[in-house]
PDB file of C-alpha atoms in Angstrom:
ATOM      1  CA  UNK A 206       0.000   0.000   0.000  1.00  0.00           C
ATOM      2  CA  UNK A 207       1.192   3.484  -0.782  1.00  0.00           C
ATOM      3  CA  UNK A 208       0.764   6.163   1.899  1.00  0.00           C
ATOM      4  CA  UNK A 209      -0.201   9.625   0.753  1.00  0.00           C
ATOM      5  CA  UNK A 210      -0.181  12.963   2.520  1.00  0.00           C
ATOM      6  CA  UNK A 211      -1.800  16.268   1.859  1.00  0.00           C
ATOM      7  CA  UNK A 212       0.250  18.752  -0.151  1.00  0.00           C
ATOM      8  CA  UNK A 213       0.063  21.102   2.847  1.00  0.00           C
ATOM      9  CA  UNK A 214       1.574  18.598   5.311  1.00  0.00           C
ATOM     10  CA  UNK A 215       5.309  18.351   5.678  1.00  0.00           C
ATOM     11  CA  UNK A 216       6.049  14.942   7.167  1.00  0.00           C
ATOM     12  CA  UNK A 217       9.675  16.000   7.710  1.00  0.00           C
ATOM     13  CA  UNK A 218       8.951  19.435   9.225  1.00  0.00           C
ATOM     14  CA  UNK A 219       9.383  20.321  12.867  1.00  0.00           C
ATOM     15  CA  UNK A 220       6.351  19.681  15.034  1.00  0.00           C
ATOM     16  CA  UNK A 221       5.324  21.594  18.137  1.00  0.00           C
ATOM     17  CA  UNK A 222       5.721  19.435  21.224  1.00  0.00           C
ATOM     18  CA  UNK A 223       3.847  21.533  23.798  1.00  0.00           C
ATOM     19  CA  UNK A 224       0.300  22.921  23.577  1.00  0.00           C
ATOM     20  CA  UNK A 225      -0.349  26.651  23.577  1.00  0.00           C
ATOM     21  CA  UNK A 226      -1.073  28.031  27.026  1.00  0.00           C
ATOM     22  CA  UNK A 227      -3.599  30.642  28.009  1.00  0.00           C
ATOM     23  CA  UNK A 228      -4.330  32.439  31.242  1.00  0.00           C
ATOM     24  CA  UNK A 229      -6.185  35.353  32.792  1.00  0.00           C
ATOM     25  CA  UNK A 230      -3.881  37.546  34.854  1.00  0.00           C
ATOM     26  CA  UNK A 231      -3.728  40.762  36.863  1.00  0.00           C
ATOM     27  CA  UNK A 232      -0.829  43.221  36.801  1.00  0.00           C
ATOM     28  CA  UNK A 233      -0.380  46.695  38.259  1.00  0.00           C
ATOM     29  CA  UNK A 234       0.571  49.871  36.452  1.00  0.00           C
ATOM     30  CA  UNK A 235       4.256  50.761  36.865  1.00  0.00           C
ATOM     31  CA  UNK A 236       3.461  54.278  38.019  1.00  0.00           C
ATOM     32  CA  UNK A 237       1.299  55.084  41.016  1.00  0.00           C
ATOM     33  CA  UNK A 238       1.905  51.703  42.718  1.00  0.00           C
ATOM     34  CA  UNK A 239       4.665  50.365  44.998  1.00  0.00           C
ATOM     35  CA  UNK A 240       7.748  48.955  43.221  1.00  0.00           C
ATOM     36  CA  UNK A 241       7.067  45.597  44.886  1.00  0.00           C
ATOM     37  CA  UNK A 242       3.811  45.166  42.921  1.00  0.00           C
ATOM     38  CA  UNK A 243       3.946  42.952  39.805  1.00  0.00           C
ATOM     39  CA  UNK A 244       3.874  45.192  36.723  1.00  0.00           C
ATOM     40  CA  UNK A 245       5.575  42.910  34.211  1.00  0.00           C
ATOM     41  CA  UNK A 246       4.676  39.856  32.153  1.00  0.00           C
ATOM     42  CA  UNK A 247       7.096  37.068  31.190  1.00  0.00           C
ATOM     43  CA  UNK A 248       5.965  35.325  27.983  1.00  0.00           C
ATOM     44  CA  UNK A 249       8.278  32.365  28.551  1.00  0.00           C
ATOM     45  CA  UNK A 250       6.827  31.437  31.928  1.00  0.00           C
ATOM     46  CA  UNK A 251       3.388  33.028  31.557  1.00  0.00           C
ATOM     47  CA  UNK A 252       3.881  34.768  34.910  1.00  0.00           C
ATOM     48  CA  UNK A 253       3.174  38.268  36.127  1.00  0.00           C
ATOM     49  CA  UNK A 254       6.347  39.474  37.845  1.00  0.00           C
ATOM     50  CA  UNK A 255       7.877  42.473  39.581  1.00  0.00           C
ATOM     51  CA  UNK A 256       9.828  44.965  37.477  1.00  0.00           C
ATOM     52  CA  UNK A 257      13.350  44.770  38.891  1.00  0.00           C
ATOM     53  CA  UNK A 258      17.020  44.898  37.879  1.00  0.00           C
ATOM     54  CA  UNK A 259      16.989  41.228  36.815  1.00  0.00           C
ATOM     55  CA  UNK A 260      14.535  42.173  34.029  1.00  0.00           C
ATOM     56  CA  UNK A 261      12.641  38.880  34.498  1.00  0.00           C
ATOM     57  CA  UNK A 262       9.810  40.261  32.358  1.00  0.00           C
ATOM     58  CA  UNK A 263       9.317  40.842  28.648  1.00  0.00           C
ATOM     59  CA  UNK A 264       6.823  43.692  28.866  1.00  0.00           C
ATOM     60  CA  UNK A 265       5.679  46.024  31.626  1.00  0.00           C
ATOM     61  CA  UNK A 266       2.325  47.779  31.882  1.00  0.00           C
ATOM     62  CA  UNK A 267       1.364  51.353  32.653  1.00  0.00           C
ATOM     63  CA  UNK A 268      -1.790  53.432  32.421  1.00  0.00           C
ATOM     64  CA  UNK A 269      -2.173  56.689  30.519  1.00  0.00           C
ATOM     65  CA  UNK A 270      -5.629  58.067  31.299  1.00  0.00           C
ATOM     66  CA  UNK A 271      -7.949  55.384  29.881  1.00  0.00           C
ATOM     67  CA  UNK A 272      -5.271  53.731  27.688  1.00  0.00           C
ATOM     68  CA  UNK A 273      -2.834  50.912  28.462  1.00  0.00           C
ATOM     69  CA  UNK A 274       0.831  51.288  27.621  1.00  0.00           C
ATOM     70  CA  UNK A 275       2.700  48.023  26.917  1.00  0.00           C
ATOM     71  CA  UNK A 276       6.422  48.644  27.377  1.00  0.00           C
ATOM     72  CA  UNK A 277       9.195  46.275  26.186  1.00  0.00           C
ATOM     73  CA  UNK A 278      11.802  45.401  28.818  1.00  0.00           C
ATOM     74  CA  UNK A 279      14.657  47.056  26.920  1.00  0.00           C
ATOM     75  CA  UNK A 280      12.935  50.438  27.307  1.00  0.00           C
ATOM     76  CA  UNK A 281      13.054  49.976  31.087  1.00  0.00           C
ATOM     77  CA  UNK A 282      16.742  48.992  31.051  1.00  0.00           C
ATOM     78  CA  UNK A 283      19.105  48.087  28.190  1.00  0.00           C
ATOM     79  CA  UNK A 284      21.009  45.728  30.539  1.00  0.00           C
ATOM     80  CA  UNK A 285      19.917  43.243  33.177  1.00  0.00           C
ATOM     81  CA  UNK A 286      21.632  41.783  36.190  1.00  0.00           C
ATOM     82  CA  UNK A 287      22.023  38.010  36.035  1.00  0.00           C
ATOM     83  CA  UNK A 288      24.102  35.757  38.274  1.00  0.00           C
ATOM     84  CA  UNK A 289      26.302  38.590  39.504  1.00  0.00           C
ATOM     85  CA  UNK A 290      26.976  39.999  36.042  1.00  0.00           C
ATOM     86  CA  UNK A 291      25.176  42.030  33.422  1.00  0.00           C
ATOM     87  CA  UNK A 292      23.917  41.138  29.971  1.00  0.00           C
ATOM     88  CA  UNK A 293      21.855  42.827  27.288  1.00  0.00           C
ATOM     89  CA  UNK A 294      18.129  42.894  27.879  1.00  0.00           C
ATOM     90  CA  UNK A 295      16.124  40.727  25.472  1.00  0.00           C
ATOM     91  CA  UNK A 296      14.577  42.245  22.359  1.00  0.00           C
ATOM     92  CA  UNK A 297      10.774  42.342  22.290  1.00  0.00           C
ATOM     93  CA  UNK A 298       8.716  43.203  19.227  1.00  0.00           C
ATOM     94  CA  UNK A 299       5.126  44.382  19.676  1.00  0.00           C
ATOM     95  CA  UNK A 300       2.265  44.794  17.245  1.00  0.00           C
ATOM     96  CA  UNK A 301      -1.082  46.318  18.119  1.00  0.00           C
ATOM     97  CA  UNK A 302      -3.454  44.066  16.210  1.00  0.00           C
ATOM     98  CA  UNK A 303      -6.823  44.610  14.590  1.00  0.00           C
ATOM     99  CA  UNK A 304      -9.747  42.298  15.132  1.00  0.00           C
ATOM    100  CA  UNK A 305     -10.482  40.381  18.282  1.00  0.00           C
ATOM    101  CA  UNK A 306      -8.137  38.434  20.542  1.00  0.00           C
ATOM    102  CA  UNK A 307      -9.914  35.214  19.546  1.00  0.00           C
ATOM    103  CA  UNK A 308      -9.541  35.902  15.806  1.00  0.00           C
ATOM    104  CA  UNK A 309      -5.720  35.953  15.920  1.00  0.00           C
ATOM    105  CA  UNK A 310      -4.720  32.356  15.182  1.00  0.00           C
ATOM    106  CA  UNK A 311      -1.097  32.990  14.219  1.00  0.00           C
ATOM    107  CA  UNK A 312       1.570  35.601  14.951  1.00  0.00           C
ATOM    108  CA  UNK A 313       2.352  37.711  11.896  1.00  0.00           C
ATOM    109  CA  UNK A 314       5.668  37.262  10.073  1.00  0.00           C
ATOM    110  CA  UNK A 315       6.460  40.981   9.999  1.00  0.00           C
ATOM    111  CA  UNK A 316       5.267  44.360  11.237  1.00  0.00           C
ATOM    112  CA  UNK A 317       6.600  44.078  14.799  1.00  0.00           C
ATOM    113  CA  UNK A 318       7.961  47.278  16.343  1.00  0.00           C
ATOM    114  CA  UNK A 319      11.031  46.115  18.225  1.00  0.00           C
ATOM    115  CA  UNK A 320      11.747  47.693  21.592  1.00  0.00           C
ATOM    116  CA  UNK A 321       9.014  50.282  21.055  1.00  0.00           C
ATOM    117  CA  UNK A 322       6.074  50.739  23.424  1.00  0.00           C
ATOM    118  CA  UNK A 323       2.526  50.513  22.127  1.00  0.00           C
ATOM    119  CA  UNK A 324      -0.514  52.187  23.638  1.00  0.00           C
ATOM    120  CA  UNK A 325      -3.820  50.392  23.231  1.00  0.00           C
ATOM    121  CA  UNK A 326      -7.410  50.595  24.364  1.00  0.00           C
ATOM    122  CA  UNK A 327      -9.172  47.933  26.364  1.00  0.00           C
ATOM    123  CA  UNK A 328     -10.092  45.066  24.050  1.00  0.00           C
ATOM    124  CA  UNK A 329      -7.349  45.786  21.491  1.00  0.00           C
ATOM    125  CA  UNK A 330      -4.998  42.783  21.187  1.00  0.00           C
ATOM    126  CA  UNK A 331      -1.208  42.998  21.182  1.00  0.00           C
ATOM    127  CA  UNK A 332       1.000  40.309  19.599  1.00  0.00           C
ATOM    128  CA  UNK A 333       4.477  39.804  21.062  1.00  0.00           C
ATOM    129  CA  UNK A 334       7.681  38.489  19.491  1.00  0.00           C
ATOM    130  CA  UNK A 335      10.215  37.761  22.259  1.00  0.00           C
ATOM    131  CA  UNK A 336      13.889  36.802  22.020  1.00  0.00           C
ATOM    132  CA  UNK A 337      13.530  34.505  25.012  1.00  0.00           C
ATOM    133  CA  UNK A 338      16.023  32.886  27.356  1.00  0.00           C
ATOM    134  CA  UNK A 339      13.663  29.907  27.286  1.00  0.00           C
ATOM    135  CA  UNK A 340      14.855  29.312  23.705  1.00  0.00           C
ATOM    136  CA  UNK A 341      18.602  29.579  24.258  1.00  0.00           C
ATOM    137  CA  UNK A 342      19.180  25.917  23.371  1.00  0.00           C
ATOM    138  CA  UNK A 343      16.608  25.719  20.530  1.00  0.00           C
ATOM    139  CA  UNK A 344      16.914  26.101  16.770  1.00  0.00           C
ATOM    140  CA  UNK A 345      14.805  29.282  16.971  1.00  0.00           C
ATOM    141  CA  UNK A 346      15.271  31.964  19.639  1.00  0.00           C
ATOM    142  CA  UNK A 347      11.819  33.518  19.450  1.00  0.00           C
ATOM    143  CA  UNK A 348       8.614  32.950  21.413  1.00  0.00           C
ATOM    144  CA  UNK A 349       5.251  34.354  20.337  1.00  0.00           C
ATOM    145  CA  UNK A 350       2.359  35.429  22.548  1.00  0.00           C
ATOM    146  CA  UNK A 351      -0.740  37.552  22.334  1.00  0.00           C
ATOM    147  CA  UNK A 352      -2.503  39.503  25.062  1.00  0.00           C
ATOM    148  CA  UNK A 353      -5.544  41.669  25.496  1.00  0.00           C
ATOM    149  CA  UNK A 354      -6.526  43.939  28.374  1.00  0.00           C
ATOM    150  CA  UNK A 355     -10.131  43.248  29.312  1.00  0.00           C
ATOM    151  CA  UNK A 356     -10.500  45.854  32.058  1.00  0.00           C
ATOM    152  CA  UNK A 357      -8.664  48.198  34.386  1.00  0.00           C
ATOM    153  CA  UNK A 358      -9.344  49.470  37.883  1.00  0.00           C
ATOM    154  CA  UNK A 359      -8.134  53.073  37.774  1.00  0.00           C
ATOM    155  CA  UNK A 360      -8.237  53.601  41.541  1.00  0.00           C
ATOM    156  CA  UNK A 361      -6.076  50.553  42.364  1.00  0.00           C
ATOM    157  CA  UNK A 362      -4.222  50.782  38.996  1.00  0.00           C
ATOM    158  CA  UNK A 363      -4.853  47.091  38.317  1.00  0.00           C
ATOM    159  CA  UNK A 364      -4.805  45.770  34.756  1.00  0.00           C
ATOM    160  CA  UNK A 365      -6.823  42.604  34.024  1.00  0.00           C
ATOM    161  CA  UNK A 366      -5.664  40.805  30.895  1.00  0.00           C
ATOM    162  CA  UNK A 367      -5.743  37.505  29.025  1.00  0.00           C
ATOM    163  CA  UNK A 368      -2.821  35.948  27.279  1.00  0.00           C
ATOM    164  CA  UNK A 369      -2.156  33.029  24.984  1.00  0.00           C
ATOM    165  CA  UNK A 370       1.420  31.988  24.329  1.00  0.00           C
ATOM    166  CA  UNK A 371       3.135  29.353  22.278  1.00  0.00           C
ATOM    167  CA  UNK A 372       5.946  27.869  24.410  1.00  0.00           C
ATOM    168  CA  UNK A 373       7.452  26.151  21.350  1.00  0.00           C
ATOM    169  CA  UNK A 374      10.375  28.289  20.207  1.00  0.00           C
ATOM    170  CA  UNK A 375       9.843  29.676  16.703  1.00  0.00           C
ATOM    171  CA  UNK A 376       6.226  28.500  16.377  1.00  0.00           C
ATOM    172  CA  UNK A 377       3.707  31.231  15.510  1.00  0.00           C
ATOM    173  CA  UNK A 378       0.459  29.309  15.911  1.00  0.00           C
ATOM    174  CA  UNK A 379      -2.020  30.230  18.664  1.00  0.00           C
ATOM    175  CA  UNK A 380      -4.221  27.203  18.008  1.00  0.00           C
TER     176      UNK A 380
END
């Protein structure tokens, strides 16, 4: 018997080994809150973290009136402190997307603004391209994630957002 495959399938191509991961998280704005509050998001771990000299985050959040500012780590500090030394902060590309969070099934191949903050409204998705430490031993060095801010509490400066990330280095799919 002869086996056949679809013209779109590549039986020799790399396959993702881990499922995409989504979560609903809460971060605080960088300004107007104590420095000990978590204002950053790490796409590799999916965690909300404190903004500190170790730069253990990929993006930080801030509020500008009724808008949300998503700030790449390199804009906070071009270097980070790791294991007693310093190294360059990772590059993060951002793209304010059109459509809904749910409609974005794949990270785009171009159009990312590297190490440039984007300001969005609630409900406007942002796609991230991160040069991640999680990929240091992989063929590709990039992780992709998307996030959307669903709501903010202006008095407490809390930012409620959803994220979906592909932990497979170099894979753009959000399915």
